[in-house]
N, CA, C and O atoms as a GROMACS GRO file, in nm:
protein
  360
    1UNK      N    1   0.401  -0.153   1.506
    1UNK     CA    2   0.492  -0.183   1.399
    1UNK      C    3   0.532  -0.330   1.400
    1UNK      O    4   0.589  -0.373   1.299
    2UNK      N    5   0.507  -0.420   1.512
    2UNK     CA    6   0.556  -0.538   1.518
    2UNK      C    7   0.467  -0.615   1.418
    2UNK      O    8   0.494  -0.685   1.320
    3UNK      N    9   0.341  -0.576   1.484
    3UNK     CA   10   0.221  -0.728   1.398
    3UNK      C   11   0.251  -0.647   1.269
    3UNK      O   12   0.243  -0.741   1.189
    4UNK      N   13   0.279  -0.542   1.194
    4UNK     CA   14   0.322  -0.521   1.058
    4UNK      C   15   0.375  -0.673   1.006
    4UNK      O   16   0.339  -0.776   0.949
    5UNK      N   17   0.516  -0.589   1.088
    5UNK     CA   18   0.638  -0.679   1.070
    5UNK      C   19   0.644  -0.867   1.078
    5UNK      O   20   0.718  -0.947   1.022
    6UNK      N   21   0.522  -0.887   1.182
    6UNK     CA   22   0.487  -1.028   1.194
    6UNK      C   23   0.417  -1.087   1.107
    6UNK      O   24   0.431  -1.205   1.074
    7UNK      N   25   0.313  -0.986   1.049
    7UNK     CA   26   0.242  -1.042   0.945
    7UNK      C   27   0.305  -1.066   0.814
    7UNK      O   28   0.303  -1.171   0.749
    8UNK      N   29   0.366  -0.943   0.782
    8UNK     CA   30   0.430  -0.937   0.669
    8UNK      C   31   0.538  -1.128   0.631
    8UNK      O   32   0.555  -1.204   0.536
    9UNK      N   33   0.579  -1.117   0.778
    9UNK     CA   34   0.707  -1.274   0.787
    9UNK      C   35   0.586  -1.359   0.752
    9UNK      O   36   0.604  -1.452   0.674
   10UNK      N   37   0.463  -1.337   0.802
   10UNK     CA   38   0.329  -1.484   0.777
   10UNK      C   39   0.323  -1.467   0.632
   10UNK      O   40   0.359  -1.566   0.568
   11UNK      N   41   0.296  -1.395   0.584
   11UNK     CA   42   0.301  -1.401   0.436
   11UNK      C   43   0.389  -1.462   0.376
   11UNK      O   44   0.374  -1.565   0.311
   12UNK      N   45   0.510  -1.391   0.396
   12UNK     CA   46   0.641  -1.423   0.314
   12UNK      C   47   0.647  -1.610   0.354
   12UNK      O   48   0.662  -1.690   0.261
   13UNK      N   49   0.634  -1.656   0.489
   13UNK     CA   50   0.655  -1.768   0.490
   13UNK      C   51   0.514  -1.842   0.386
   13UNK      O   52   0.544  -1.899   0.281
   14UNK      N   53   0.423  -1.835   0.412
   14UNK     CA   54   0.341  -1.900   0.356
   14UNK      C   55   0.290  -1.838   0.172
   14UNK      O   56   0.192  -1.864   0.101
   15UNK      N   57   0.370  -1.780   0.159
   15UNK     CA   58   0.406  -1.747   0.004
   15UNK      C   59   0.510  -1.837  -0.063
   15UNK      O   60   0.499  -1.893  -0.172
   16UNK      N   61   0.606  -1.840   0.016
   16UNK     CA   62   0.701  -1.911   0.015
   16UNK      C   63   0.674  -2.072  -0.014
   16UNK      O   64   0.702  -2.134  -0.116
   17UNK      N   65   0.614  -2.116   0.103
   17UNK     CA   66   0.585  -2.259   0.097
   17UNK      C   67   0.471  -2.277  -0.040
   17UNK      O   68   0.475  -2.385  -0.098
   18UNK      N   69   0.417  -2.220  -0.066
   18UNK     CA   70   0.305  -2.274  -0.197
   18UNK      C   71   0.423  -2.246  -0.312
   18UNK      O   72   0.458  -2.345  -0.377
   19UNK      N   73   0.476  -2.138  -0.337
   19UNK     CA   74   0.542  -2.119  -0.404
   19UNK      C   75   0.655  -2.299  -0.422
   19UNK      O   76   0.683  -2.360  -0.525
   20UNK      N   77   0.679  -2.322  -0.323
   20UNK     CA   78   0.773  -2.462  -0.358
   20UNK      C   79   0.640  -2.572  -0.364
   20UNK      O   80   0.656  -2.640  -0.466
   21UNK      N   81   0.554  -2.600  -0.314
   21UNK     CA   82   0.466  -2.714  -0.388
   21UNK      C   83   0.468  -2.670  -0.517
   21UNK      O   84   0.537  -2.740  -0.591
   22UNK      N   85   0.402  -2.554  -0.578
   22UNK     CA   86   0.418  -2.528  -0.708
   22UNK      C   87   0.512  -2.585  -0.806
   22UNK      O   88   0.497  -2.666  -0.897
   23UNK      N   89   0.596  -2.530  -0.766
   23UNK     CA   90   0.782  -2.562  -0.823
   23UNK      C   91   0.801  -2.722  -0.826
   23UNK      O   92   0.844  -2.785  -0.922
   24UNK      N   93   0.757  -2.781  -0.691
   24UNK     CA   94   0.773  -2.950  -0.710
   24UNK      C   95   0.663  -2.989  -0.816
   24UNK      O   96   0.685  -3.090  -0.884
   25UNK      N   97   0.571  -2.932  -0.831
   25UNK     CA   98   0.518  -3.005  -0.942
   25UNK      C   99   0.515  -2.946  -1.062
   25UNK      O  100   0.430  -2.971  -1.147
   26UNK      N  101   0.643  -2.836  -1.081
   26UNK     CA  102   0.705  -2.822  -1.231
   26UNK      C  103   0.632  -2.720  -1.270
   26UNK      O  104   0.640  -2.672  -1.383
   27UNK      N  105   0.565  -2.686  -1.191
   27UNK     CA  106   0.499  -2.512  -1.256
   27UNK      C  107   0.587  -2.425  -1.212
   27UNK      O  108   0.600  -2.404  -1.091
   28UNK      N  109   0.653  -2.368  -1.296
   28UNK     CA  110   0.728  -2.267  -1.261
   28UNK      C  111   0.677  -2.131  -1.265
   28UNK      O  112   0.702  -2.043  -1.182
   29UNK      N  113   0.611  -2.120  -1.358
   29UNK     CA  114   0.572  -2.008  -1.363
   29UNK      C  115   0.443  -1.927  -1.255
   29UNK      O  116   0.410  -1.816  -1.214
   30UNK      N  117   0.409  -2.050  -1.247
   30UNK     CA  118   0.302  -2.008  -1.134
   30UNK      C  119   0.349  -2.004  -0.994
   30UNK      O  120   0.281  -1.954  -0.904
   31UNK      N  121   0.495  -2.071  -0.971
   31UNK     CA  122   0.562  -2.056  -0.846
   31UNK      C  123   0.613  -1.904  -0.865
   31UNK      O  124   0.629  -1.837  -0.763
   32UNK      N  125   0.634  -1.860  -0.966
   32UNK     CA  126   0.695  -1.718  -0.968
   32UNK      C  127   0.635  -1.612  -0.944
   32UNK      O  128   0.678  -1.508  -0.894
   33UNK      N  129   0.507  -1.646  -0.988
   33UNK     CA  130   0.335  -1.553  -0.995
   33UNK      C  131   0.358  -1.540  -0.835
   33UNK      O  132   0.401  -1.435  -0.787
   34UNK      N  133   0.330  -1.645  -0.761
   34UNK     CA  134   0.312  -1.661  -0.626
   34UNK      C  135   0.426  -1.572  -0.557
   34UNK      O  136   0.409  -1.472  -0.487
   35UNK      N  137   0.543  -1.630  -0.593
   35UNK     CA  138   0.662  -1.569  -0.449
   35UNK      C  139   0.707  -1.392  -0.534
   35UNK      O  140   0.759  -1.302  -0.468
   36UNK      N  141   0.684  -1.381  -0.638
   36UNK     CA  142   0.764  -1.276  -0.669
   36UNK      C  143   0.701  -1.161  -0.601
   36UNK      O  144   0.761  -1.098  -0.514
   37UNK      N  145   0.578  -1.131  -0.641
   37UNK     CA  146   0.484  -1.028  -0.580
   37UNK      C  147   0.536  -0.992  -0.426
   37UNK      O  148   0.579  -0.887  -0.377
   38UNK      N  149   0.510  -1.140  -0.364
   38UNK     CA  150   0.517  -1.113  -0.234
   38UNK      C  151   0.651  -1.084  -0.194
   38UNK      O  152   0.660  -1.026  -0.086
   39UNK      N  153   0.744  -1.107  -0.247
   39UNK     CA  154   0.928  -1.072  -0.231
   39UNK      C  155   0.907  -0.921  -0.226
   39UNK      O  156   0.910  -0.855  -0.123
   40UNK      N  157   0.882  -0.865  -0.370
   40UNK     CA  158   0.879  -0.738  -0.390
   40UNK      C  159   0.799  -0.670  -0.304
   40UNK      O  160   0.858  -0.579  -0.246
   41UNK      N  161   0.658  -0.687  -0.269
   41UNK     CA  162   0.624  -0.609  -0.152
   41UNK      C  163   0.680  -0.599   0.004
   41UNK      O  164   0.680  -0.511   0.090
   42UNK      N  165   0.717  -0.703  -0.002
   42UNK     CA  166   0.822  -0.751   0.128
   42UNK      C  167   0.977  -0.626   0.140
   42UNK      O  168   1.005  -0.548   0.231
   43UNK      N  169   1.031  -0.644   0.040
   43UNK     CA  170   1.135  -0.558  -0.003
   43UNK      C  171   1.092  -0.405  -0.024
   43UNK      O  172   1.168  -0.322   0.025
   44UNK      N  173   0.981  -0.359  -0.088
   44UNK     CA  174   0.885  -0.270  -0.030
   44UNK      C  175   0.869  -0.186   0.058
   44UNK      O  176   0.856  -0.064   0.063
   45UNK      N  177   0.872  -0.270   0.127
   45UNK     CA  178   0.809  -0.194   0.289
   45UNK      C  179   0.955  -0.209   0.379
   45UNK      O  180   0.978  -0.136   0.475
   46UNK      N  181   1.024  -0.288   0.343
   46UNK     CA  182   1.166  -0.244   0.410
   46UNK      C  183   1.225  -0.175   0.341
   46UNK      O  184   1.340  -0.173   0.384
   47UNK      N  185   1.211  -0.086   0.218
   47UNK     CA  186   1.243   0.023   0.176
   47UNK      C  187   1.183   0.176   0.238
   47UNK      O  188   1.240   0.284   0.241
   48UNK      N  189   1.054   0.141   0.283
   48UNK     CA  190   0.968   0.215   0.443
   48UNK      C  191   0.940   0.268   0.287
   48UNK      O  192   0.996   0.253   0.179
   49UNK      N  193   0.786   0.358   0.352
   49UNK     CA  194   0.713   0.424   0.313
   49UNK      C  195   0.750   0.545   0.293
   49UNK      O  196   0.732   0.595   0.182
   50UNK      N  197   0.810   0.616   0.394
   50UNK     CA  198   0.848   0.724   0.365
   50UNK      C  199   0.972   0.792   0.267
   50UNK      O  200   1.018   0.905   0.252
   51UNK      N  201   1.000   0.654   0.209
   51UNK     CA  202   1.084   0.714   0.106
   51UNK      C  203   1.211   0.689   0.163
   51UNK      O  204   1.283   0.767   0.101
   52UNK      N  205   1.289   0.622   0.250
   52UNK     CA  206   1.429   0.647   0.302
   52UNK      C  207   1.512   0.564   0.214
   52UNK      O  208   1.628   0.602   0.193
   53UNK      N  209   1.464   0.444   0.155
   53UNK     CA  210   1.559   0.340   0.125
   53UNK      C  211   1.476   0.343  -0.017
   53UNK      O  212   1.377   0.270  -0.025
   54UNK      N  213   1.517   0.438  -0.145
   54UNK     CA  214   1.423   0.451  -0.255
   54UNK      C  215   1.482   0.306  -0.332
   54UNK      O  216   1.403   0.226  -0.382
   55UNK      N  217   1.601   0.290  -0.332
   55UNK     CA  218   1.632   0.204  -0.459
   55UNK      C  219   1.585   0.076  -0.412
   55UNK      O  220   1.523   0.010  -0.495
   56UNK      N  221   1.602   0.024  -0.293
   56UNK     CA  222   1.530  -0.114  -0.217
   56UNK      C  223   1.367  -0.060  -0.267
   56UNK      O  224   1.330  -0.135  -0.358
   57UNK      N  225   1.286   0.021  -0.243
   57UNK     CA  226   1.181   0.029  -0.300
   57UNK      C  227   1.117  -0.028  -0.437
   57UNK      O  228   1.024  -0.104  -0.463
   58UNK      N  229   1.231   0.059  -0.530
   58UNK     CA  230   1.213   0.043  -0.680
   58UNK      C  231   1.245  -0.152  -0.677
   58UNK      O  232   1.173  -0.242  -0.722
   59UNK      N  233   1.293  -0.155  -0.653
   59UNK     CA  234   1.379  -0.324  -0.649
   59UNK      C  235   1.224  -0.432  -0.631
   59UNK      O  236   1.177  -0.524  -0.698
   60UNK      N  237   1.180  -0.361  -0.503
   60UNK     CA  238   1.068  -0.449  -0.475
   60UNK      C  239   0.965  -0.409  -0.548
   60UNK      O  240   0.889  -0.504  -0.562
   61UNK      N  241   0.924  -0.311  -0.604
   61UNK     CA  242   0.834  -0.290  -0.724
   61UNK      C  243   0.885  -0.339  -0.849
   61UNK      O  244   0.786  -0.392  -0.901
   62UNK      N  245   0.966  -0.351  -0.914
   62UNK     CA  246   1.011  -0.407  -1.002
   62UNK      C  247   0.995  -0.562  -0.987
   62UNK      O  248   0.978  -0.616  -1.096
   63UNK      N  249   0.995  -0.644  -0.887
   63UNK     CA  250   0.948  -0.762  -0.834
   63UNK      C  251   0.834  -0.789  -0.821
   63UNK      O  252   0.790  -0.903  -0.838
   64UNK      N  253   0.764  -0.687  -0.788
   64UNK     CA  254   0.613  -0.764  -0.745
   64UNK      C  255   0.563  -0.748  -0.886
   64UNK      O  256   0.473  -0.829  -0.910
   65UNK      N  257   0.612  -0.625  -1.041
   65UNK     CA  258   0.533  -0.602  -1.164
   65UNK      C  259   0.601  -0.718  -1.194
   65UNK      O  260   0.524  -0.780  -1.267
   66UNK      N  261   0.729  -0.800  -1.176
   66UNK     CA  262   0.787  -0.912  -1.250
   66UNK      C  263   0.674  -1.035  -1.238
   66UNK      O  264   0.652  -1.117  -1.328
   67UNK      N  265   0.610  -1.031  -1.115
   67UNK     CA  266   0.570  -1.169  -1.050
   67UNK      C  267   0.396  -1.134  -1.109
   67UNK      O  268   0.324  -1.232  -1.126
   68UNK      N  269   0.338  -0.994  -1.137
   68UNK     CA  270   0.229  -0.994  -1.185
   68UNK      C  271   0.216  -1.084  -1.324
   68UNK      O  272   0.139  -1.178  -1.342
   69UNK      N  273   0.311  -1.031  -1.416
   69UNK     CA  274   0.355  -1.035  -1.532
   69UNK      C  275   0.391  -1.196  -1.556
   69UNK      O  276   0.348  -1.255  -1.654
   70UNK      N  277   0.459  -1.248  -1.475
   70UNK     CA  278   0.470  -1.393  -1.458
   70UNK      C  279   0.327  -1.478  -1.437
   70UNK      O  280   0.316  -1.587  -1.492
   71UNK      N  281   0.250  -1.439  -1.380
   71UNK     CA  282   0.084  -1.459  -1.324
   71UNK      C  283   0.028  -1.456  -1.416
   71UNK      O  284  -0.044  -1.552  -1.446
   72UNK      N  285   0.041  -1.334  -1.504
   72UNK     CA  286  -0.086  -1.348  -1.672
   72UNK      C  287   0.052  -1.436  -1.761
   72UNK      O  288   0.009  -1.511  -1.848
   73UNK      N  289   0.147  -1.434  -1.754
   73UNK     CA  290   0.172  -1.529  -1.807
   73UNK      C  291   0.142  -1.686  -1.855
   73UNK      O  292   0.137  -1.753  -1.958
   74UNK      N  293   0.126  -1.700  -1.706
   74UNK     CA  294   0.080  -1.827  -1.698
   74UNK      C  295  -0.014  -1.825  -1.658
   74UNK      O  296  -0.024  -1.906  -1.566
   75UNK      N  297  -0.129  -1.755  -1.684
   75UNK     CA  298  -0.267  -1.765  -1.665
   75UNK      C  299  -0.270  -1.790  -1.838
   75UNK      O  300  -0.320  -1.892  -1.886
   76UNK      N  301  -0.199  -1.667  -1.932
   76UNK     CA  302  -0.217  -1.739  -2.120
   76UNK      C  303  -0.193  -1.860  -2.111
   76UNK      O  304  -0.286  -1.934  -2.146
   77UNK      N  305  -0.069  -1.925  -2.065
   77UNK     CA  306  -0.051  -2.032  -2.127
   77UNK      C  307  -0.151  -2.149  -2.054
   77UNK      O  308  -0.139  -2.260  -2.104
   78UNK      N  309  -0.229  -2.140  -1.962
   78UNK     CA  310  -0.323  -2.222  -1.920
   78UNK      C  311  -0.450  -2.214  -1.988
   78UNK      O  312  -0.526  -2.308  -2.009
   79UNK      N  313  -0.468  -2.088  -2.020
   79UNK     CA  314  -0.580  -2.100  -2.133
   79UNK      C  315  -0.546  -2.116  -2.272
   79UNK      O  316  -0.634  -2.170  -2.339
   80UNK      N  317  -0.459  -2.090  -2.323
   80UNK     CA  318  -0.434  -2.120  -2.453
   80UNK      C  319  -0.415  -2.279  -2.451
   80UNK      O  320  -0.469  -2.333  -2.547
   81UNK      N  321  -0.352  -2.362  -2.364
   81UNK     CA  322  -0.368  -2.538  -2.333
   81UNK      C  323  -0.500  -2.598  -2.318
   81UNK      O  324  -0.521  -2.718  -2.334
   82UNK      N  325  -0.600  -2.497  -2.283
   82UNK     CA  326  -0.708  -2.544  -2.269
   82UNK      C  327  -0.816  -2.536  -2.387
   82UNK      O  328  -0.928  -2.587  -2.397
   83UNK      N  329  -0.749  -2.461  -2.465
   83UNK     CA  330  -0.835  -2.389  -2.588
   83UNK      C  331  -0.755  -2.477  -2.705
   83UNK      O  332  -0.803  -2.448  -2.814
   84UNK      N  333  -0.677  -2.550  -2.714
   84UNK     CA  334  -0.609  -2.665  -2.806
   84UNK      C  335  -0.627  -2.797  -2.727
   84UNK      O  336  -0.612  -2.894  -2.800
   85UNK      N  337  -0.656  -2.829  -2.596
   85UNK     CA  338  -0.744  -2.985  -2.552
   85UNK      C  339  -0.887  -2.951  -2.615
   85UNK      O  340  -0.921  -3.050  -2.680
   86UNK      N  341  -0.955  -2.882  -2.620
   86UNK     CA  342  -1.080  -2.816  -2.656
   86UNK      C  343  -1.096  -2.874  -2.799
   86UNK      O  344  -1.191  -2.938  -2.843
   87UNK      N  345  -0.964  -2.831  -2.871
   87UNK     CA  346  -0.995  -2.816  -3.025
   87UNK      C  347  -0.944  -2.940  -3.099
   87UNK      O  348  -0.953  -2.966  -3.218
   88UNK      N  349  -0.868  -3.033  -2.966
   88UNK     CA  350  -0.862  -3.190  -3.042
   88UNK      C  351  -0.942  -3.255  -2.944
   88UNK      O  352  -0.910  -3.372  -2.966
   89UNK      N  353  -1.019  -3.260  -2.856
   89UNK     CA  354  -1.170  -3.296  -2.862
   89UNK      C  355  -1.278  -3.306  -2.972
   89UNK      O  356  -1.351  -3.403  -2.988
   90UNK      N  357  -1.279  -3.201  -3.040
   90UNK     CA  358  -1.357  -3.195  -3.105
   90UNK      C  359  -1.357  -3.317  -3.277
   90UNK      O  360  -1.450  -3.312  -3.357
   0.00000   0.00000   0.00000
């Protein structure tokens, strides 16, 4: 249960840290893509599997669909920017 628990902190830290380069260079949305997921699964699993801590569960699922949802977000708006440089190229 420890290396769970150890890995899980390696993640969260190094989710964390890209998540703030992101953010310093004004992508927000893609800092959100990055840390939200991993919050919510984080929050997740300290809700345990077996169901003990349901509403911490729901909390961290509701986080990680926020941070998916944030991800195609800003995956549109990177292609739709790229599909209007495209179309004043031309």
């Amino acid at each position: 249960m420890r290396i769970v628990i150890a890995f899980m902190a390696l993640v969260f830290v190094l989710g964390l840290c890209s998540a703030v380069v992101k953010a310093r260079k004004g992508q927000w949305w893609e800092a959100g893509s990055v840390f939200l997921p991993i919050l919510g699964i984080g929050l997740s699993m300290l809700g345990d599997v077996r169901w003990k801590n349901l509403p911490l569960f729901w909390v961290g699922f509701a986080l990680a669909l926020a941070g998916f949802g944030a991800e195609g977000y800003s995956y549109w708006r990177t292609r739709a920017a790229k599909r209007a440089q495209e179309q004043a190229s031309r």
